[in-house]
């Protein structure tokens, strides 16, 4: 990639949202080779990649965090047991180098705490090359609400509102929407302020996402900060009018966001279309697309790279398209999504389209009362 940048005379490198987007070593090499890495500084990526240092940074900046161990777990078993008793069971043990649901374990009682920690430590050492783990109170049925932030090189940071990403399956998001059906304007204000403070405290640059867990009393707690543009960024674009990729490039080029005014208008939903068989445990369904017709019309956006005749490789992520519908209200956006899903024709492979059709008719989804447990608690 660096050679390609060299021979094409590129000024900067946009890392996308794949493997290189949160790789601090790659960002550092880009910086050292004299190109602009379109994103935060490599030190910021590294700081947020270590979940213990990220959480420490947030506490320092006054961002609410889940009650838990003060950083990495100590060696002394008695201290760990006392610590867990103070937090109260159930607790969750998480790998400092993990994230996105990898390297974590819920512990329900004292009898299995120390052995569970040992298992998590060895798994973390094997998977991430670091055995460091920390512990926090386990929230039973949280919502996943994340704040989109944008920061420039001149000390300005703004919030572009939240996205609700509670609908996940095995830590893979399947549907995202903005605004969150659960978030009030007061909560939005407070979460936005917390996320902006988080960004300012690390002299953040570019687009970033601060993930929070929200409990049923609407308390919110920092979970992780993603230092890349995310798959679900379109729903934020739709309700703010900002092209986030354009903004990433502008702030990387040194432009100021001092006069940006963000207004949230309407409602936007994104369904991830994966080449998977929802009738067979969401097994990957690679192969050749023999016929394709994409939905369209007012308020319907489809982001995809596929076309009729395209062959989906078994070697990469199974997401092949995103349908994003936008309308004045949530109900209208749902109706538009139903119509778009019905209009979508794709032959030759199995996709998650039939699953999304069922989801759009689910009572709890329509009411907007779903949590991160939705997929476990419902049979699709
Ligand atoms: C938690 C949690 C409950 N309590 N932490 C999953 C992904 C990783 N970023 C952290 N995760 C969780 N952390 C505490 N203290 C529940 C989860 C979790 C989850 C979070 C968001 C969306 C889906 C999830 C599915 C299972 C567990």
GROMACS .gro file of C-alpha atoms and ligand atoms in nm:
model
  407
    1UNK     CA    1   0.000   0.000   0.000
    2UNK     CA    2   0.287   0.236   0.083
    3UNK     CA    3   0.448   0.156  -0.253
    4UNK     CA    4   0.118   0.222  -0.430
    5UNK     CA    5   0.089   0.557  -0.249
    6UNK     CA    6   0.446   0.639  -0.357
    7UNK     CA    7   0.404   0.561  -0.728
    8UNK     CA    8   0.064   0.731  -0.756
    9UNK     CA    9   0.177   1.047  -0.577
   10UNK     CA   10  -0.087   1.019  -0.305
   11UNK     CA   11  -0.099   1.272  -0.021
   12UNK     CA   12  -0.288   1.057   0.224
   13UNK     CA   13  -0.412   0.707   0.291
   14UNK     CA   14  -0.768   0.626   0.398
   15UNK     CA   15  -0.768   0.296   0.589
   16UNK     CA   16  -1.136   0.208   0.537
   17UNK     CA   17  -1.308   0.008   0.810
   18UNK     CA   18  -1.122  -0.320   0.762
   19UNK     CA   19  -0.809  -0.479   0.905
   20UNK     CA   20  -0.583  -0.176   0.866
   21UNK     CA   21  -0.821   0.083   1.007
   22UNK     CA   22  -0.727   0.033   1.374
   23UNK     CA   23  -0.376  -0.100   1.327
   24UNK     CA   24  -0.152   0.145   1.512
   25UNK     CA   25   0.163  -0.002   1.353
   26UNK     CA   26   0.023   0.059   1.005
   27UNK     CA   27  -0.078   0.416   1.094
   28UNK     CA   28   0.270   0.474   1.231
   29UNK     CA   29   0.433   0.344   0.913
   30UNK     CA   30   0.208   0.570   0.704
   31UNK     CA   31   0.308   0.871   0.918
   32UNK     CA   32   0.681   0.780   0.900
   33UNK     CA   33   0.666   0.737   0.523
   34UNK     CA   34   0.550   1.097   0.490
   35UNK     CA   35   0.184   1.034   0.403
   36UNK     CA   36  -0.113   1.163   0.595
   37UNK     CA   37  -0.297   0.881   0.772
   38UNK     CA   38  -0.663   0.977   0.741
   39UNK     CA   39  -0.761   0.920   1.101
   40UNK     CA   40  -0.624   0.986   1.450
   41UNK     CA   41  -0.257   0.973   1.547
   42UNK     CA   42  -0.111   0.623   1.586
   43UNK     CA   43  -0.065   0.683   1.962
   44UNK     CA   44  -0.439   0.748   1.995
   45UNK     CA   45  -0.520   0.425   1.810
   46UNK     CA   46  -0.282   0.239   2.043
   47UNK     CA   47  -0.428   0.402   2.357
   48UNK     CA   48  -0.786   0.309   2.263
   49UNK     CA   49  -0.682  -0.040   2.144
   50UNK     CA   50  -0.573  -0.122   2.499
   51UNK     CA   51  -0.908  -0.140   2.681
   52UNK     CA   52  -0.747  -0.087   3.023
   53UNK     CA   53  -0.572   0.235   2.918
   54UNK     CA   54  -0.882   0.350   2.728
   55UNK     CA   55  -1.102   0.304   3.036
   56UNK     CA   56  -0.843   0.479   3.255
   57UNK     CA   57  -0.835   0.772   3.010
   58UNK     CA   58  -1.217   0.798   3.017
   59UNK     CA   59  -1.233   0.800   3.396
   60UNK     CA   60  -0.971   1.075   3.399
   61UNK     CA   61  -1.189   1.278   3.162
   62UNK     CA   62  -1.506   1.235   3.368
   63UNK     CA   63  -1.675   0.992   3.128
   64UNK     CA   64  -1.890   0.737   3.318
   65UNK     CA   65  -1.741   0.385   3.318
   66UNK     CA   66  -1.879   0.054   3.446
   67UNK     CA   67  -1.784  -0.002   3.813
   68UNK     CA   68  -1.497  -0.249   3.826
   69UNK     CA   69  -1.133  -0.322   3.900
   70UNK     CA   70  -0.908  -0.018   3.897
   71UNK     CA   71  -0.724  -0.116   3.580
   72UNK     CA   72  -0.563  -0.456   3.522
   73UNK     CA   73  -0.637  -0.727   3.780
   74UNK     CA   74  -0.378  -0.764   4.056
   75UNK     CA   75  -0.189  -1.092   4.120
   76UNK     CA   76  -0.316  -1.139   4.476
   77UNK     CA   77  -0.619  -1.375   4.468
   78UNK     CA   78  -0.758  -1.235   4.796
   79UNK     CA   79  -0.752  -0.885   4.654
   80UNK     CA   80  -0.934  -1.006   4.341
   81UNK     CA   81  -1.201  -1.182   4.549
   82UNK     CA   82  -1.252  -0.873   4.767
   83UNK     CA   83  -1.269  -0.660   4.454
   84UNK     CA   84  -1.540  -0.881   4.299
   85UNK     CA   85  -1.740  -0.883   4.624
   86UNK     CA   86  -1.736  -0.502   4.626
   87UNK     CA   87  -1.850  -0.486   4.262
   88UNK     CA   88  -2.117  -0.752   4.319
   89UNK     CA   89  -2.188  -1.058   4.102
   90UNK     CA   90  -2.228  -1.120   3.817
   91UNK     CA   91  -1.899  -0.972   3.698
   92UNK     CA   92  -1.740  -0.983   3.353
   93UNK     CA   93  -1.370  -1.049   3.294
   94UNK     CA   94  -1.236  -0.881   2.981
   95UNK     CA   95  -0.901  -0.896   2.802
   96UNK     CA   96  -0.721  -0.562   2.781
   97UNK     CA   97  -0.620  -0.644   2.423
   98UNK     CA   98  -0.965  -0.778   2.330
   99UNK     CA   99  -1.268  -0.579   2.223
  100UNK     CA  100  -1.569  -0.625   2.004
  101UNK     CA  101  -1.678  -0.919   2.217
  102UNK     CA  102  -1.354  -1.115   2.190
  103UNK     CA  103  -1.179  -1.239   2.504
  104UNK     CA  104  -1.447  -1.197   2.770
  105UNK     CA  105  -1.619  -1.418   3.025
  106UNK     CA  106  -1.913  -1.367   3.260
  107UNK     CA  107  -1.871  -1.496   3.616
  108UNK     CA  108  -2.179  -1.555   3.832
  109UNK     CA  109  -2.025  -1.653   4.164
  110UNK     CA  110  -1.713  -1.653   4.376
  111UNK     CA  111  -1.652  -2.030   4.346
  112UNK     CA  112  -1.553  -2.006   3.979
  113UNK     CA  113  -1.402  -1.655   3.975
  114UNK     CA  114  -1.032  -1.738   3.999
  115UNK     CA  115  -1.048  -2.031   3.756
  116UNK     CA  116  -1.249  -1.821   3.507
  117UNK     CA  117  -0.989  -1.546   3.528
  118UNK     CA  118  -0.711  -1.799   3.458
  119UNK     CA  119  -0.893  -1.934   3.152
  120UNK     CA  120  -0.957  -1.583   3.019
  121UNK     CA  121  -0.592  -1.493   3.075
  122UNK     CA  122  -0.459  -1.792   2.881
  123UNK     CA  123  -0.711  -1.740   2.600
  124UNK     CA  124  -0.610  -1.373   2.584
  125UNK     CA  125  -0.239  -1.463   2.579
  126UNK     CA  126  -0.298  -1.707   2.292
  127UNK     CA  127  -0.530  -1.481   2.090
  128UNK     CA  128  -0.379  -1.135   2.146
  129UNK     CA  129  -0.030  -1.200   2.287
  130UNK     CA  130  -0.120  -1.035   2.619
  131UNK     CA  131  -0.270  -1.205   2.927
  132UNK     CA  132  -0.379  -0.878   3.089
  133UNK     CA  133  -0.743  -0.882   3.199
  134UNK     CA  134  -0.970  -0.649   3.396
  135UNK     CA  135  -1.305  -0.695   3.564
  136UNK     CA  136  -1.629  -0.502   3.582
  137UNK     CA  137  -1.992  -0.534   3.688
  138UNK     CA  138  -2.186  -0.736   3.428
  139UNK     CA  139  -2.493  -0.549   3.302
  140UNK     CA  140  -2.764  -0.805   3.222
  141UNK     CA  141  -2.974  -0.659   2.941
  142UNK     CA  142  -2.802  -0.342   2.818
  143UNK     CA  143  -2.854  -0.147   2.500
  144UNK     CA  144  -2.558  -0.063   2.281
  145UNK     CA  145  -2.570   0.306   2.198
  146UNK     CA  146  -2.275   0.477   2.033
  147UNK     CA  147  -2.196   0.842   1.969
  148UNK     CA  148  -2.040   0.957   1.641
  149UNK     CA  149  -1.779   1.225   1.698
  150UNK     CA  150  -1.577   1.438   1.460
  151UNK     CA  151  -1.265   1.632   1.562
  152UNK     CA  152  -1.030   1.860   1.373
  153UNK     CA  153  -0.660   1.947   1.418
  154UNK     CA  154  -0.744   2.275   1.592
  155UNK     CA  155  -0.899   2.150   1.915
  156UNK     CA  156  -1.264   2.134   1.806
  157UNK     CA  157  -1.476   1.824   1.859
  158UNK     CA  158  -1.849   1.777   1.797
  159UNK     CA  159  -2.111   1.505   1.841
  160UNK     CA  160  -2.322   1.393   1.545
  161UNK     CA  161  -2.571   1.210   1.763
  162UNK     CA  162  -2.613   0.845   1.849
  163UNK     CA  163  -2.676   0.516   1.675
  164UNK     CA  164  -2.854   0.224   1.837
  165UNK     CA  165  -2.660  -0.095   1.760
  166UNK     CA  166  -2.824  -0.327   2.012
  167UNK     CA  167  -2.932  -0.573   1.742
  168UNK     CA  168  -2.636  -0.804   1.721
  169UNK     CA  169  -2.574  -1.173   1.673
  170UNK     CA  170  -2.252  -1.319   1.813
  171UNK     CA  171  -2.111  -0.968   1.840
  172UNK     CA  172  -2.185  -0.894   1.474
  173UNK     CA  173  -2.421  -0.603   1.425
  174UNK     CA  174  -2.714  -0.682   1.198
  175UNK     CA  175  -2.919  -0.363   1.204
  176UNK     CA  176  -2.842  -0.012   1.322
  177UNK     CA  177  -3.058   0.296   1.350
  178UNK     CA  178  -3.037   0.666   1.430
  179UNK     CA  179  -3.166   0.816   1.645
  180UNK     CA  180  -3.199   0.545   1.912
  181UNK     CA  181  -3.565   0.476   2.002
  182UNK     CA  182  -3.463   0.483   2.368
  183UNK     CA  183  -3.259   0.802   2.384
  184UNK     CA  184  -3.428   1.122   2.505
  185UNK     CA  185  -3.295   1.464   2.407
  186UNK     CA  186  -3.160   1.505   2.760
  187UNK     CA  187  -2.974   1.172   2.745
  188UNK     CA  188  -2.847   1.257   2.395
  189UNK     CA  189  -2.711   1.585   2.525
  190UNK     CA  190  -2.529   1.419   2.815
  191UNK     CA  191  -2.390   1.128   2.612
  192UNK     CA  192  -2.279   1.369   2.340
  193UNK     CA  193  -2.097   1.585   2.594
  194UNK     CA  194  -1.926   1.281   2.745
  195UNK     CA  195  -1.813   1.159   2.402
  196UNK     CA  196  -1.685   1.503   2.301
  197UNK     CA  197  -1.491   1.529   2.630
  198UNK     CA  198  -1.346   1.185   2.561
  199UNK     CA  199  -1.231   1.297   2.215
  200UNK     CA  200  -1.088   1.627   2.339
  201UNK     CA  201  -0.897   1.457   2.621
  202UNK     CA  202  -0.691   1.254   2.371
  203UNK     CA  203  -0.659   1.539   2.115
  204UNK     CA  204  -0.860   1.318   1.882
  205UNK     CA  205  -0.853   1.386   1.508
  206UNK     CA  206  -1.102   1.263   1.249
  207UNK     CA  207  -1.418   1.056   1.281
  208UNK     CA  208  -1.452   0.832   1.586
  209UNK     CA  209  -1.715   0.641   1.776
  210UNK     CA  210  -1.760   0.624   2.151
  211UNK     CA  211  -1.955   0.309   2.244
  212UNK     CA  212  -2.172   0.305   2.555
  213UNK     CA  213  -2.380   0.047   2.736
  214UNK     CA  214  -2.713   0.188   2.853
  215UNK     CA  215  -2.902   0.012   3.135
  216UNK     CA  216  -3.280   0.009   3.190
  217UNK     CA  217  -3.259   0.315   3.415
  218UNK     CA  218  -3.089   0.503   3.130
  219UNK     CA  219  -2.751   0.513   3.304
  220UNK     CA  220  -2.477   0.507   3.044
  221UNK     CA  221  -2.125   0.368   3.069
  222UNK     CA  222  -1.825   0.390   2.839
  223UNK     CA  223  -1.747   0.058   2.670
  224UNK     CA  224  -1.491   0.117   2.393
  225UNK     CA  225  -1.381   0.384   2.150
  226UNK     CA  226  -1.351   0.289   1.784
  227UNK     CA  227  -1.092   0.500   1.607
  228UNK     CA  228  -1.217   0.423   1.255
  229UNK     CA  229  -1.518   0.510   1.042
  230UNK     CA  230  -1.768   0.232   1.103
  231UNK     CA  231  -1.987   0.016   0.881
  232UNK     CA  232  -2.300   0.183   1.023
  233UNK     CA  233  -2.190   0.544   0.959
  234UNK     CA  234  -2.452   0.596   0.681
  235UNK     CA  235  -2.746   0.628   0.926
  236UNK     CA  236  -2.567   0.923   1.086
  237UNK     CA  237  -2.498   1.074   0.743
  238UNK     CA  238  -2.866   1.042   0.658
  239UNK     CA  239  -2.998   1.229   0.962
  240UNK     CA  240  -2.724   1.494   0.981
  241UNK     CA  241  -2.661   1.562   0.611
  242UNK     CA  242  -2.284   1.536   0.664
  243UNK     CA  243  -2.079   1.311   0.432
  244UNK     CA  244  -1.853   1.159   0.696
  245UNK     CA  245  -1.588   1.034   0.453
  246UNK     CA  246  -1.564   1.385   0.304
  247UNK     CA  247  -1.531   1.522   0.659
  248UNK     CA  248  -1.255   1.274   0.740
  249UNK     CA  249  -1.060   1.389   0.437
  250UNK     CA  250  -1.122   1.758   0.509
  251UNK     CA  251  -1.004   1.745   0.869
  252UNK     CA  252  -0.704   1.536   0.761
  253UNK     CA  253  -0.618   1.820   0.521
  254UNK     CA  254  -0.627   2.065   0.813
  255UNK     CA  255  -0.971   2.221   0.766
  256UNK     CA  256  -1.159   2.354   1.069
  257UNK     CA  257  -1.499   2.238   1.194
  258UNK     CA  258  -1.538   2.541   1.424
  259UNK     CA  259  -1.854   2.663   1.249
  260UNK     CA  260  -2.028   2.325   1.210
  261UNK     CA  261  -2.388   2.312   1.333
  262UNK     CA  262  -2.541   1.969   1.369
  263UNK     CA  263  -2.917   1.920   1.346
  264UNK     CA  264  -3.075   1.577   1.358
  265UNK     CA  265  -3.362   1.537   1.113
  266UNK     CA  266  -3.579   1.228   1.065
  267UNK     CA  267  -3.496   0.865   1.119
  268UNK     CA  268  -3.263   0.624   0.940
  269UNK     CA  269  -3.228   0.244   0.954
  270UNK     CA  270  -2.953   0.025   0.810
  271UNK     CA  271  -3.000  -0.345   0.740
  272UNK     CA  272  -2.680  -0.536   0.676
  273UNK     CA  273  -2.727  -0.782   0.392
  274UNK     CA  274  -2.492  -1.075   0.438
  275UNK     CA  275  -2.428  -1.373   0.211
  276UNK     CA  276  -2.550  -1.608   0.484
  277UNK     CA  277  -2.835  -1.857   0.517
  278UNK     CA  278  -3.069  -1.744   0.798
  279UNK     CA  279  -3.245  -2.084   0.781
  280UNK     CA  280  -2.918  -2.262   0.850
  281UNK     CA  281  -2.772  -2.086   1.153
  282UNK     CA  282  -2.650  -1.794   0.940
  283UNK     CA  283  -2.392  -2.011   0.765
  284UNK     CA  284  -2.187  -1.826   0.501
  285UNK     CA  285  -2.330  -1.870   0.152
  286UNK     CA  286  -2.060  -1.768  -0.096
  287UNK     CA  287  -2.094  -1.815  -0.471
  288UNK     CA  288  -2.197  -1.644  -0.791
  289UNK     CA  289  -2.480  -1.389  -0.803
  290UNK     CA  290  -2.679  -1.491  -1.109
  291UNK     CA  291  -2.940  -1.215  -1.101
  292UNK     CA  292  -2.954  -0.885  -0.914
  293UNK     CA  293  -3.200  -0.602  -0.880
  294UNK     CA  294  -3.136  -0.334  -0.617
  295UNK     CA  295  -3.416  -0.134  -0.454
  296UNK     CA  296  -3.432   0.240  -0.505
  297UNK     CA  297  -3.647   0.547  -0.480
  298UNK     CA  298  -3.680   0.835  -0.236
  299UNK     CA  299  -3.509   0.773   0.097
  300UNK     CA  300  -3.359   0.440  -0.011
  301UNK     CA  301  -2.979   0.412  -0.023
  302UNK     CA  302  -2.789   0.095  -0.110
  303UNK     CA  303  -2.416   0.077  -0.045
  304UNK     CA  304  -2.265  -0.226  -0.220
  305UNK     CA  305  -1.986  -0.349  -0.441
  306UNK     CA  306  -2.173  -0.643  -0.597
  307UNK     CA  307  -2.333  -0.678  -0.940
  308UNK     CA  308  -2.501  -0.950  -1.144
  309UNK     CA  309  -2.229  -1.204  -1.229
  310UNK     CA  310  -2.019  -1.118  -0.920
  311UNK     CA  311  -1.871  -1.410  -0.726
  312UNK     CA  312  -1.864  -1.379  -0.346
  313UNK     CA  313  -1.545  -1.530  -0.211
  314UNK     CA  314  -1.560  -1.755   0.098
  315UNK     CA  315  -1.241  -1.591   0.226
  316UNK     CA  316  -1.373  -1.254   0.333
  317UNK     CA  317  -1.646  -1.097   0.545
  318UNK     CA  318  -1.993  -1.201   0.433
  319UNK     CA  319  -2.146  -0.851   0.425
  320UNK     CA  320  -2.233  -0.774   0.063
  321UNK     CA  321  -2.466  -0.473   0.087
  322UNK     CA  322  -2.626  -0.225   0.323
  323UNK     CA  323  -2.980  -0.100   0.271
  324UNK     CA  324  -3.036   0.235   0.437
  325UNK     CA  325  -3.385   0.386   0.449
  326UNK     CA  326  -3.457   0.734   0.575
  327UNK     CA  327  -3.785   0.910   0.642
  328UNK     CA  328  -3.937   1.168   0.875
  329UNK     CA  329  -4.022   0.921   1.150
  330UNK     CA  330  -3.923   0.572   1.264
  331UNK     CA  331  -4.248   0.406   1.153
  332UNK     CA  332  -4.212   0.552   0.805
  333UNK     CA  333  -3.848   0.438   0.785
  334UNK     CA  334  -3.958   0.084   0.883
  335UNK     CA  335  -4.229   0.084   0.612
  336UNK     CA  336  -3.976   0.204   0.358
  337UNK     CA  337  -3.737  -0.075   0.466
  338UNK     CA  338  -4.011  -0.336   0.418
  339UNK     CA  339  -4.074  -0.210   0.067
  340UNK     CA  340  -3.700  -0.199  -0.014
  341UNK     CA  341  -3.648  -0.555   0.117
  342UNK     CA  342  -3.939  -0.677  -0.099
  343UNK     CA  343  -3.799  -0.503  -0.405
  344UNK     CA  344  -3.450  -0.652  -0.359
  345UNK     CA  345  -3.391  -0.944  -0.599
  346UNK     CA  346  -3.076  -1.150  -0.558
  347UNK     CA  347  -3.033  -1.502  -0.699
  348UNK     CA  348  -2.759  -1.765  -0.681
  349UNK     CA  349  -2.678  -1.722  -0.311
  350UNK     CA  350  -2.863  -1.712   0.021
  351UNK     CA  351  -2.882  -1.378   0.204
  352UNK     CA  352  -3.013  -1.230   0.528
  353UNK     CA  353  -3.294  -1.046   0.342
  354UNK     CA  354  -3.568  -1.292   0.457
  355UNK     CA  355  -3.448  -1.251   0.817
  356UNK     CA  356  -3.475  -0.871   0.793
  357UNK     CA  357  -3.828  -0.906   0.650
  358UNK     CA  358  -3.932  -1.101   0.960
  359UNK     CA  359  -3.754  -0.854   1.186
  360UNK     CA  360  -3.951  -0.562   1.037
  361UNK     CA  361  -4.272  -0.742   1.147
  362UNK     CA  362  -4.149  -0.818   1.502
  363UNK     CA  363  -4.360  -0.648   1.769
  364UNK     CA  364  -4.070  -0.561   1.999
  365UNK     CA  365  -3.863  -0.428   1.712
  366UNK     CA  366  -4.154  -0.211   1.596
  367UNK     CA  367  -4.200  -0.082   1.953
  368UNK     CA  368  -3.827  -0.011   1.973
  369UNK     CA  369  -3.782  -0.193   2.303
  370UNK     CA  370  -3.510  -0.441   2.201
  371UNK     CA  371  -3.181  -0.500   2.389
  372UNK     CA  372  -2.850  -0.674   2.308
  373UNK     CA  373  -3.023  -0.999   2.416
  374UNK     CA  374  -3.284  -0.974   2.137
  375UNK     CA  375  -3.138  -1.245   1.911
  376UNK     CA  376  -3.089  -1.491   2.200
  377UNK     CA  377  -3.442  -1.429   2.326
  378UNK     CA  378  -3.620  -1.460   1.988
  379UNK     CA  379  -3.637  -1.744   1.739
  380UNK     CA  380  -3.575  -1.637   1.382
  381LIG     C1  381  -2.037  -0.578   2.869
  381LIG     C2  382  -2.166  -0.632   2.881
  381LIG     C3  383  -2.229  -0.624   3.003
  381LIG     N1  384  -2.166  -0.568   3.108
  381LIG     N2  385  -1.979  -0.523   2.978
  381LIG     C4  386  -1.963  -0.701   2.413
  381LIG     C5  387  -1.871  -0.638   2.317
  381LIG     C6  388  -1.768  -0.568   2.396
  381LIG     N3  389  -1.744  -0.440   2.340
  381LIG     C7  390  -1.825  -0.558   2.533
  381LIG     N4  391  -1.946  -0.633   2.534
  381LIG     C8  392  -2.023  -0.636   2.644
  381LIG     N5  393  -1.970  -0.579   2.754
  381LIG     C9  394  -2.044  -0.519   3.093
  381LIG     N6  395  -1.982  -0.464   3.199
  381LIG    C10  396  -2.225  -0.687   2.768
  381LIG    C11  397  -2.153  -0.692   2.649
  381LIG    C12  398  -2.221  -0.755   2.539
  381LIG    C13  399  -2.271  -0.679   2.431
  381LIG    C14  400  -2.250  -0.541   2.424
  381LIG    C15  401  -2.297  -0.469   2.318
  381LIG    C16  402  -2.369  -0.533   2.217
  381LIG    C17  403  -2.389  -0.668   2.221
  381LIG    C18  404  -2.341  -0.743   2.328
  381LIG    C19  405  -2.363  -0.880   2.333
  381LIG    C20  406  -2.315  -0.953   2.439
  381LIG    C21  407  -2.243  -0.891   2.541
   0.00000   0.00000   0.00000
